[in-house]
Amino acid sequence: MLIGMNTTTGSPKHLQGFEDTVKDFWVSRPRRPRHGRKVAGVAAGVGNRYGIDPAVVRVAFVVLTVFGGIGVALYLVGMLIFADGDDEASAIESLLGRGRSSMSKPAALALCLVLLPLSLWSFSDHSWIDGGTFVGLALVVTGLYLLHRSRGQHRRPVPTGVRSGSNTTTATMTGGGTGAWGAPVAQAPSTWDALGADPLGWRLPEADAPAPTTRPEPPAPPRRKSRIGFAVVGVALAVGGVGAALAAEGVPWFTPAHVVGLMLAVLGLGMVVGSFLGGGRGLVWLALPLALAGLVFGAVPSEHFRGGFGDLVATPTSADQVLPTYERTAGSIRLDLTALSGDDQVRTTVRSGAGPVTVLVPPDADVWYSCETGVGTMECLGQAHNGVNTPNLRGHDYGLDGEGGPKISLTAKAGAGPVEVLRG
């Protein structure tokens, strides 16, 4: 079977350099197994090929997707270049007419069409750090290179291009001559017998020859407990603590999404090191919730996570008392501006990460407003919307008396919660 691992055929003892390593990786690249896969078997194939836990590979794909945006594109590349089970060729090779694959050519072509815009999006300017996608790609290339240099000689699958049930290796097939019609002819291996007779069958065993005995294999040494996991968790928590402190001080780059990204980077590096030295498998259970938190923090603007917790009620009595910003990370905000009068002019922003936002304005005020919420309802001076990621409400309202009175420029935001702008 092609899915069987071969530890001798074509397995080099020493790889001379980068070029030899890349060529040998392509020849002995992983296969996507039929069993043990979660999606398409890319992570399971890489794990089986190099003897590491496939869960570590899956978490690496998640981290690369959240941190740099390239994880999904790399997974599609794996689906295209890794042959499936006992297929004769990979999907991309089948698309080029170099063998058969269980993935149809239209499906392979569709994957290529999806991969192009997805790759362009991955390298666009949306990463949490400048050049984060390039950093993630460099880590993947470096990790695969080191894995193949250290473990590439083991668990080698039968190369693509070899049919199921054939005992002729790729090295033998490529060493053939040319037939009468110009087609390549496979040379028979040196141990092949045209008569089909076993050479050892002509030798009679000696009567007094002792029966061969097999020595039992020694038991595997007990696996040492690794402290890599504890060390990596400690470093990740320290990085998260320092990042949170800098975020609380108002350092612009250190948003919640960036802090989570740094922690995921530490955990990912720890899992790569643990795959070589043994240990670190438990880091998966910390990386998964952090990855989900990163998705949430990345979806909600960082400005919604400043200002502390709890309810905020403000009732300024003059324009000088109106603050430029009223904000809460979680909690309700109620701003009463009904005490403004005459020619007062104010500009303010009210935002909450999670909680209701209510602003009361004088009946005669001229109000220019902008209201938005991620999840919830909005009711702003006669306009209303509700749902998820609804369009912003913008406009101006002069009140029942027409133009004249206090002039208020207002922005009201909520990450999750209702937003109301009402006349008092």
Short mmCIF file of C-alpha atoms in Angstrom, two decimals:
data_model
loop_
_atom_site.label_atom_id
_atom_site.label_comp_id
_atom_site.label_asym_id
_atom_site.label_seq_id
_atom_site.Cartn_x
_atom_site.Cartn_y
_atom_site.Cartn_z
CA MET A 1 0.00 0.00 0.00
CA LEU A 2 1.15 3.50 -0.77
CA ILE A 3 0.15 4.76 2.60
CA GLY A 4 2.67 2.48 4.22
CA MET A 5 5.80 4.17 5.51
CA ASN A 6 9.12 3.17 3.95
CA THR A 7 12.26 3.62 6.01
CA THR A 8 14.75 2.51 3.39
CA THR A 9 13.67 3.28 -0.18
CA GLY A 10 15.30 6.49 -1.32
CA SER A 11 15.99 7.68 2.22
CA PRO A 12 19.25 9.64 2.26
CA LYS A 13 21.52 9.35 5.25
CA HIS A 14 22.96 12.82 4.80
CA LEU A 15 21.52 15.86 3.04
CA GLN A 16 24.27 18.11 1.74
CA GLY A 17 22.53 21.46 1.76
CA PHE A 18 19.38 23.51 1.36
CA GLU A 19 18.80 22.48 -2.26
CA ASP A 20 19.14 18.77 -1.47
CA THR A 21 16.77 19.15 1.47
CA VAL A 22 14.13 20.90 -0.63
CA LYS A 23 14.37 18.28 -3.38
CA ASP A 24 14.13 15.42 -0.90
CA PHE A 25 11.16 17.07 0.82
CA TRP A 26 9.33 17.24 -2.51
CA VAL A 27 10.11 13.61 -3.31
CA SER A 28 9.02 12.35 0.11
CA ARG A 29 6.41 14.98 0.96
CA PRO A 30 3.57 13.94 3.29
CA ARG A 31 0.43 12.17 2.16
CA ARG A 32 -3.01 13.03 3.47
CA PRO A 33 -4.30 9.93 5.30
CA ARG A 34 -7.77 8.52 4.86
CA HIS A 35 -8.26 8.13 8.61
CA GLY A 36 -7.61 10.56 11.45
CA ARG A 37 -8.29 13.68 9.41
CA LYS A 38 -10.44 16.57 10.62
CA VAL A 39 -10.87 18.51 7.37
CA ALA A 40 -8.72 17.34 4.46
CA GLY A 41 -5.91 15.56 6.31
CA VAL A 42 -3.14 18.14 5.74
CA ALA A 43 -2.28 18.50 9.43
CA ALA A 44 -2.58 14.75 10.01
CA GLY A 45 -0.28 14.09 7.03
CA VAL A 46 2.42 16.46 8.29
CA GLY A 47 2.15 15.03 11.81
CA ASN A 48 2.37 11.43 10.62
CA ARG A 49 5.25 12.19 8.29
CA TYR A 50 7.48 13.73 10.95
CA GLY A 51 6.23 11.91 14.04
CA ILE A 52 4.62 14.86 15.83
CA ASP A 53 1.15 15.30 17.26
CA PRO A 54 -1.23 16.44 14.48
CA ALA A 55 -2.99 18.65 17.04
CA VAL A 56 0.15 20.80 17.20
CA VAL A 57 0.03 21.25 13.43
CA ARG A 58 -3.67 22.15 13.56
CA VAL A 59 -3.04 24.78 16.21
CA ALA A 60 -0.20 26.16 14.08
CA PHE A 61 -2.65 26.61 11.19
CA VAL A 62 -5.09 28.41 13.50
CA VAL A 63 -2.37 30.68 14.89
CA LEU A 64 -1.14 31.50 11.39
CA THR A 65 -4.70 32.33 10.34
CA VAL A 66 -5.36 34.61 13.32
CA PHE A 67 -1.90 36.13 13.67
CA GLY A 68 -0.84 36.64 10.07
CA GLY A 69 -3.80 35.58 7.92
CA ILE A 70 -1.89 32.98 5.89
CA GLY A 71 -3.01 29.78 7.62
CA VAL A 72 -5.97 29.06 5.32
CA ALA A 73 -3.89 29.71 2.19
CA LEU A 74 -1.18 27.30 3.39
CA TYR A 75 -3.80 24.65 4.14
CA LEU A 76 -5.13 24.90 0.57
CA VAL A 77 -1.57 24.60 -0.73
CA GLY A 78 -1.22 21.39 1.29
CA MET A 79 -4.42 20.03 -0.23
CA LEU A 80 -3.01 20.68 -3.70
CA ILE A 81 0.55 19.32 -3.31
CA PHE A 82 0.00 16.44 -0.85
CA ALA A 83 -1.41 13.30 -2.45
CA ASP A 84 -4.50 11.79 -0.84
CA GLY A 85 -4.12 8.32 0.70
CA ASP A 86 -3.06 5.83 -1.98
CA ASP A 87 -3.52 8.21 -4.93
CA GLU A 88 -1.03 8.00 -7.76
CA ALA A 89 -0.40 11.76 -7.80
CA SER A 90 -1.30 14.95 -5.95
CA ALA A 91 -4.10 17.23 -7.11
CA ILE A 92 -1.76 19.75 -8.73
CA GLU A 93 0.15 16.97 -10.53
CA SER A 94 -3.11 15.49 -11.75
CA LEU A 95 -4.16 18.91 -13.01
CA LEU A 96 -0.92 19.01 -15.04
CA GLY A 97 -1.55 15.52 -16.45
CA ARG A 98 1.14 13.71 -14.43
CA GLY A 99 -0.99 11.06 -12.75
CA ARG A 100 -4.37 10.29 -11.27
CA SER A 101 -5.81 11.85 -8.14
CA SER A 102 -9.05 11.26 -6.26
CA MET A 103 -9.61 15.03 -6.40
CA SER A 104 -11.21 15.88 -9.71
CA LYS A 105 -9.56 18.36 -12.02
CA PRO A 106 -12.44 20.89 -11.74
CA ALA A 107 -12.13 20.75 -7.93
CA ALA A 108 -8.35 21.24 -8.12
CA LEU A 109 -8.80 24.15 -10.53
CA ALA A 110 -11.40 25.70 -8.19
CA LEU A 111 -8.93 25.45 -5.29
CA CYS A 112 -6.31 27.24 -7.38
CA LEU A 113 -8.79 30.00 -8.23
CA VAL A 114 -9.70 30.42 -4.55
CA LEU A 115 -6.04 30.34 -3.51
CA LEU A 116 -5.04 33.31 -5.68
CA PRO A 117 -7.25 36.04 -4.12
CA LEU A 118 -6.85 34.47 -0.68
CA SER A 119 -3.06 34.73 -0.95
CA LEU A 120 -3.30 38.34 -2.11
CA TRP A 121 -5.55 39.11 0.85
CA SER A 122 -3.14 37.35 3.24
CA PHE A 123 -0.27 39.59 2.16
CA SER A 124 -2.35 42.78 2.20
CA ASP A 125 -2.00 45.33 4.96
CA HIS A 126 -4.34 43.79 7.53
CA SER A 127 -1.93 41.97 9.83
CA TRP A 128 -1.64 42.75 13.52
CA ILE A 129 2.02 43.63 13.03
CA ASP A 130 3.77 45.10 10.01
CA GLY A 131 4.95 42.19 7.87
CA GLY A 132 3.23 39.64 10.13
CA THR A 133 2.28 37.44 7.18
CA PHE A 134 5.87 37.32 5.98
CA VAL A 135 7.01 36.44 9.50
CA GLY A 136 4.50 33.59 9.64
CA LEU A 137 5.57 32.27 6.23
CA ALA A 138 9.23 32.42 7.26
CA LEU A 139 8.47 30.46 10.42
CA VAL A 140 6.64 27.78 8.40
CA VAL A 141 9.50 27.40 5.90
CA THR A 142 12.10 27.31 8.67
CA GLY A 143 10.11 24.79 10.71
CA LEU A 144 9.59 22.43 7.76
CA TYR A 145 13.25 22.70 6.81
CA LEU A 146 14.44 21.82 10.31
CA LEU A 147 11.91 19.01 10.64
CA HIS A 148 12.99 17.45 7.36
CA ARG A 149 16.68 17.80 8.17
CA SER A 150 16.24 16.03 11.51
CA ARG A 151 13.42 13.57 10.77
CA GLY A 152 13.16 13.33 7.01
CA GLN A 153 14.90 9.95 6.88
CA HIS A 154 12.14 8.29 8.92
CA ARG A 155 8.53 7.38 8.12
CA ARG A 156 9.02 8.09 4.42
CA PRO A 157 5.89 7.50 2.31
CA VAL A 158 6.06 5.92 -1.12
CA PRO A 159 6.65 8.80 -3.55
CA THR A 160 3.87 9.99 -5.84
CA GLY A 161 3.88 8.46 -9.29
CA VAL A 162 4.16 4.85 -7.96
CA ARG A 163 1.02 2.80 -8.55
CA SER A 164 -0.66 0.83 -5.80
CA GLY A 165 0.60 -2.72 -5.49
CA SER A 166 3.84 -2.14 -7.42
CA ASN A 167 7.12 -3.26 -5.86
CA THR A 168 9.22 -1.19 -8.23
CA THR A 169 10.66 1.88 -6.57
CA THR A 170 10.94 5.29 -8.13
CA ALA A 171 14.71 4.97 -8.28
CA THR A 172 14.38 1.74 -10.29
CA MET A 173 11.73 3.15 -12.60
CA THR A 174 13.82 6.18 -13.51
CA GLY A 175 16.85 4.06 -14.34
CA GLY A 176 15.26 2.28 -17.32
CA GLY A 177 16.28 2.43 -20.92
CA THR A 178 14.27 3.22 -24.05
CA GLY A 179 12.06 0.69 -25.84
CA ALA A 180 11.59 0.12 -29.54
CA TRP A 181 8.90 2.78 -29.76
CA GLY A 182 10.73 5.34 -27.63
CA ALA A 183 8.80 4.70 -24.41
CA PRO A 184 10.81 4.30 -21.20
CA VAL A 185 11.30 0.71 -20.14
CA ALA A 186 11.76 -0.20 -16.46
CA GLN A 187 14.87 -2.13 -15.75
CA ALA A 188 14.49 -5.23 -13.62
CA PRO A 189 16.21 -5.09 -10.23
CA SER A 190 19.36 -7.15 -9.83
CA THR A 191 17.61 -9.66 -7.54
CA TRP A 192 14.90 -10.47 -10.08
CA ASP A 193 14.73 -14.14 -11.29
CA ALA A 194 13.22 -14.67 -14.74
CA LEU A 195 12.25 -18.29 -13.87
CA GLY A 196 10.51 -17.23 -10.69
CA ALA A 197 12.53 -19.73 -8.62
CA ASP A 198 13.83 -19.00 -5.18
CA PRO A 199 17.64 -19.44 -5.22
CA LEU A 200 17.54 -20.56 -1.59
CA GLY A 201 15.13 -23.36 -2.49
CA TRP A 202 17.98 -25.54 -3.80
CA ARG A 203 19.78 -25.57 -0.48
CA LEU A 204 18.55 -28.18 1.97
CA PRO A 205 18.67 -27.21 5.63
CA GLU A 206 21.09 -29.19 7.75
CA ALA A 207 19.47 -31.65 10.08
CA ASP A 208 21.36 -30.54 13.14
CA ALA A 209 21.14 -26.84 12.40
CA PRO A 210 19.59 -25.04 15.37
CA ALA A 211 16.33 -23.26 14.78
CA PRO A 212 16.79 -19.53 14.40
CA THR A 213 15.88 -17.58 17.45
CA THR A 214 14.67 -14.00 17.61
CA ARG A 215 15.67 -11.73 20.39
CA PRO A 216 12.89 -9.74 21.94
CA GLU A 217 13.21 -6.04 21.43
CA PRO A 218 14.21 -4.16 24.55
CA PRO A 219 11.43 -2.12 26.10
CA ALA A 220 11.34 1.54 25.17
CA PRO A 221 12.90 3.76 27.81
CA PRO A 222 10.40 5.72 29.88
CA ARG A 223 9.67 9.14 28.51
CA ARG A 224 11.06 11.92 30.61
CA LYS A 225 8.70 14.57 31.75
CA SER A 226 9.49 17.79 29.95
CA ARG A 227 9.30 21.18 31.57
CA ILE A 228 9.04 22.97 28.26
CA GLY A 229 5.29 23.41 28.66
CA PHE A 230 5.57 25.09 32.06
CA ALA A 231 8.35 27.37 30.84
CA VAL A 232 6.43 28.42 27.72
CA VAL A 233 3.25 29.10 29.69
CA GLY A 234 5.25 31.25 32.10
CA VAL A 235 6.79 33.26 29.28
CA ALA A 236 3.42 33.65 27.54
CA LEU A 237 1.77 34.92 30.73
CA ALA A 238 4.66 37.31 31.34
CA VAL A 239 4.38 38.66 27.79
CA GLY A 240 0.61 39.01 28.22
CA GLY A 241 1.03 40.82 31.52
CA VAL A 242 3.56 43.29 30.15
CA GLY A 243 1.44 43.86 27.04
CA ALA A 244 -1.69 44.45 29.14
CA ALA A 245 0.19 46.95 31.31
CA LEU A 246 1.39 48.85 28.25
CA ALA A 247 -2.12 48.80 26.83
CA ALA A 248 -3.47 50.23 30.08
CA GLU A 249 -0.88 53.01 29.87
CA GLY A 250 -2.23 53.94 26.46
CA VAL A 251 0.68 52.80 24.29
CA PRO A 252 -0.95 52.88 20.83
CA TRP A 253 0.30 49.56 19.37
CA PHE A 254 -0.55 47.38 22.38
CA THR A 255 -4.21 46.66 21.78
CA PRO A 256 -5.93 43.53 23.17
CA ALA A 257 -5.67 41.85 19.77
CA HIS A 258 -1.93 42.54 19.59
CA VAL A 259 -1.33 41.26 23.11
CA VAL A 260 -3.17 38.01 22.35
CA GLY A 261 -1.17 37.71 19.13
CA LEU A 262 2.11 37.99 21.04
CA MET A 263 1.01 35.28 23.48
CA LEU A 264 0.00 33.00 20.59
CA ALA A 265 3.39 33.57 18.98
CA VAL A 266 5.14 32.46 22.18
CA LEU A 267 2.93 29.37 22.45
CA GLY A 268 3.47 28.50 18.77
CA LEU A 269 7.23 28.77 19.12
CA GLY A 270 7.05 26.65 22.27
CA MET A 271 5.10 23.92 20.46
CA VAL A 272 7.65 23.88 17.64
CA VAL A 273 10.52 23.53 20.13
CA GLY A 274 8.54 20.92 22.06
CA SER A 275 8.05 18.85 18.91
CA PHE A 276 11.84 18.44 18.71
CA LEU A 277 12.67 18.05 22.39
CA GLY A 278 9.49 16.30 23.52
CA GLY A 279 6.78 18.00 25.56
CA GLY A 280 4.59 21.00 25.09
CA ARG A 281 1.51 19.08 23.92
CA GLY A 282 -0.61 20.63 26.67
CA LEU A 283 -0.01 24.08 25.19
CA VAL A 284 -2.77 23.30 22.70
CA TRP A 285 -5.44 23.76 25.38
CA LEU A 286 -4.19 27.28 26.12
CA ALA A 287 -3.68 28.24 22.48
CA LEU A 288 -7.22 27.34 21.38
CA PRO A 289 -9.12 29.75 23.70
CA LEU A 290 -6.52 32.43 23.06
CA ALA A 291 -7.06 32.04 19.32
CA LEU A 292 -10.82 32.45 19.80
CA ALA A 293 -10.21 35.51 21.96
CA GLY A 294 -7.97 36.91 19.24
CA LEU A 295 -10.77 36.53 16.71
CA VAL A 296 -13.16 38.41 18.99
CA PHE A 297 -10.68 41.19 19.78
CA GLY A 298 -9.77 41.50 16.12
CA ALA A 299 -13.41 41.87 15.10
CA VAL A 300 -14.20 44.58 17.67
CA PRO A 301 -12.22 47.85 17.36
CA SER A 302 -9.62 48.30 20.08
CA GLU A 303 -11.08 51.65 21.08
CA HIS A 304 -13.97 49.79 22.74
CA PHE A 305 -11.63 48.21 25.30
CA ARG A 306 -10.54 51.35 27.12
CA GLY A 307 -12.02 53.29 29.94
CA GLY A 308 -12.49 50.75 32.73
CA PHE A 309 -15.54 48.87 33.92
CA GLY A 310 -18.82 49.86 35.52
CA ASP A 311 -21.61 52.34 34.85
CA LEU A 312 -20.92 55.96 33.96
CA VAL A 313 -23.41 58.80 34.47
CA ALA A 314 -22.44 62.35 33.53
CA THR A 315 -24.55 65.51 33.70
CA PRO A 316 -22.47 68.54 32.69
CA THR A 317 -24.13 71.90 33.28
CA SER A 318 -22.08 73.95 30.81
CA ALA A 319 -20.10 73.47 27.62
CA ASP A 320 -16.81 73.71 29.53
CA GLN A 321 -17.70 70.64 31.58
CA VAL A 322 -18.35 68.41 28.56
CA LEU A 323 -15.43 65.98 28.09
CA PRO A 324 -14.10 65.08 24.64
CA THR A 325 -14.62 61.37 25.36
CA TYR A 326 -16.77 59.25 27.66
CA GLU A 327 -15.83 55.55 27.50
CA ARG A 328 -16.14 52.21 29.26
CA THR A 329 -14.76 48.79 28.45
CA ALA A 330 -17.89 47.18 29.89
CA GLY A 331 -20.81 49.01 31.47
CA SER A 332 -23.56 51.46 30.64
CA ILE A 333 -22.98 55.13 29.82
CA ARG A 334 -25.63 57.82 30.28
CA LEU A 335 -24.73 61.38 29.23
CA ASP A 336 -27.25 64.13 29.95
CA LEU A 337 -26.64 67.30 27.96
CA THR A 338 -30.04 68.88 28.55
CA ALA A 339 -28.50 71.60 30.74
CA LEU A 340 -26.81 73.21 27.72
CA SER A 341 -28.45 76.38 26.44
CA GLY A 342 -27.95 79.49 24.35
CA ASP A 343 -25.00 79.41 21.96
CA ASP A 344 -23.11 76.54 23.64
CA GLN A 345 -21.06 74.47 21.20
CA VAL A 346 -19.72 71.04 22.15
CA ARG A 347 -18.14 68.04 20.46
CA THR A 348 -17.94 64.69 22.27
CA THR A 349 -17.65 60.94 21.72
CA VAL A 350 -19.42 58.33 23.84
CA ARG A 351 -18.38 54.68 23.43
CA SER A 352 -18.73 51.43 25.33
CA GLY A 353 -17.25 48.01 24.58
CA ALA A 354 -20.19 46.13 26.03
CA GLY A 355 -23.21 47.93 27.43
CA PRO A 356 -25.89 50.47 26.55
CA VAL A 357 -25.10 54.03 25.49
CA THR A 358 -27.72 56.75 26.08
CA VAL A 359 -27.32 60.46 25.30
CA LEU A 360 -29.95 63.09 26.11
CA VAL A 361 -29.83 66.41 24.21
CA PRO A 362 -31.84 69.63 24.73
CA PRO A 363 -35.15 69.97 22.82
CA ASP A 364 -33.92 73.04 20.92
CA ALA A 365 -30.35 71.87 20.17
CA ASP A 366 -28.93 71.53 16.67
CA VAL A 367 -27.38 68.06 16.68
CA TRP A 368 -25.00 66.44 14.20
CA TYR A 369 -24.77 62.76 15.15
CA SER A 370 -23.13 59.48 14.19
CA CYS A 371 -24.36 56.28 15.84
CA GLU A 372 -22.95 52.74 15.45
CA THR A 373 -23.05 49.38 17.20
CA GLY A 374 -21.65 45.94 16.49
CA VAL A 375 -24.58 44.02 17.96
CA GLY A 376 -27.76 45.68 19.18
CA THR A 377 -30.35 48.31 18.39
CA MET A 378 -29.90 51.97 17.51
CA GLU A 379 -32.44 54.78 17.93
CA CYS A 380 -30.98 58.18 17.14
CA LEU A 381 -33.28 61.21 16.79
CA GLY A 382 -35.92 59.46 14.72
CA GLN A 383 -33.71 56.94 12.89
CA ALA A 384 -33.56 53.29 13.96
CA HIS A 385 -31.66 50.11 13.07
CA ASN A 386 -31.09 46.76 14.76
CA GLY A 387 -29.09 43.60 14.15
CA VAL A 388 -25.42 42.70 13.72
CA ASN A 389 -22.95 45.09 12.05
CA THR A 390 -25.77 47.33 10.92
CA PRO A 391 -25.01 50.44 8.87
CA ASN A 392 -24.11 53.52 10.86
CA LEU A 393 -26.76 56.17 11.45
CA ARG A 394 -25.60 59.65 10.49
CA GLY A 395 -27.47 62.88 10.13
CA HIS A 396 -28.43 66.19 11.70
CA ASP A 397 -31.54 67.34 13.50
CA TYR A 398 -32.51 70.92 14.37
CA GLY A 399 -35.29 70.08 16.80
CA LEU A 400 -38.90 71.19 16.85
CA ASP A 401 -38.03 74.93 16.82
CA GLY A 402 -35.87 74.72 13.71
CA GLU A 403 -32.31 75.91 13.38
CA GLY A 404 -30.92 77.67 16.42
CA GLY A 405 -29.92 76.88 20.00
CA PRO A 406 -26.95 74.83 21.35
CA LYS A 407 -24.85 73.12 18.71
CA ILE A 408 -23.78 69.55 19.51
CA SER A 409 -21.53 67.30 17.45
CA LEU A 410 -21.96 63.77 18.82
CA THR A 411 -20.52 60.30 18.14
CA ALA A 412 -22.13 57.40 20.01
CA LYS A 413 -20.65 53.87 19.72
CA ALA A 414 -21.13 50.46 21.32
CA GLY A 415 -19.30 47.23 20.58
CA ALA A 416 -22.27 45.24 21.83
CA GLY A 417 -25.37 46.95 23.18
CA PRO A 418 -28.07 49.46 22.33
CA VAL A 419 -27.30 53.07 21.35
CA GLU A 420 -29.84 55.85 21.93
CA VAL A 421 -29.76 59.59 21.25
CA LEU A 422 -32.93 61.22 22.57
CA ARG A 423 -34.25 64.66 23.26
CA GLY A 424 -34.78 65.41 26.91
#
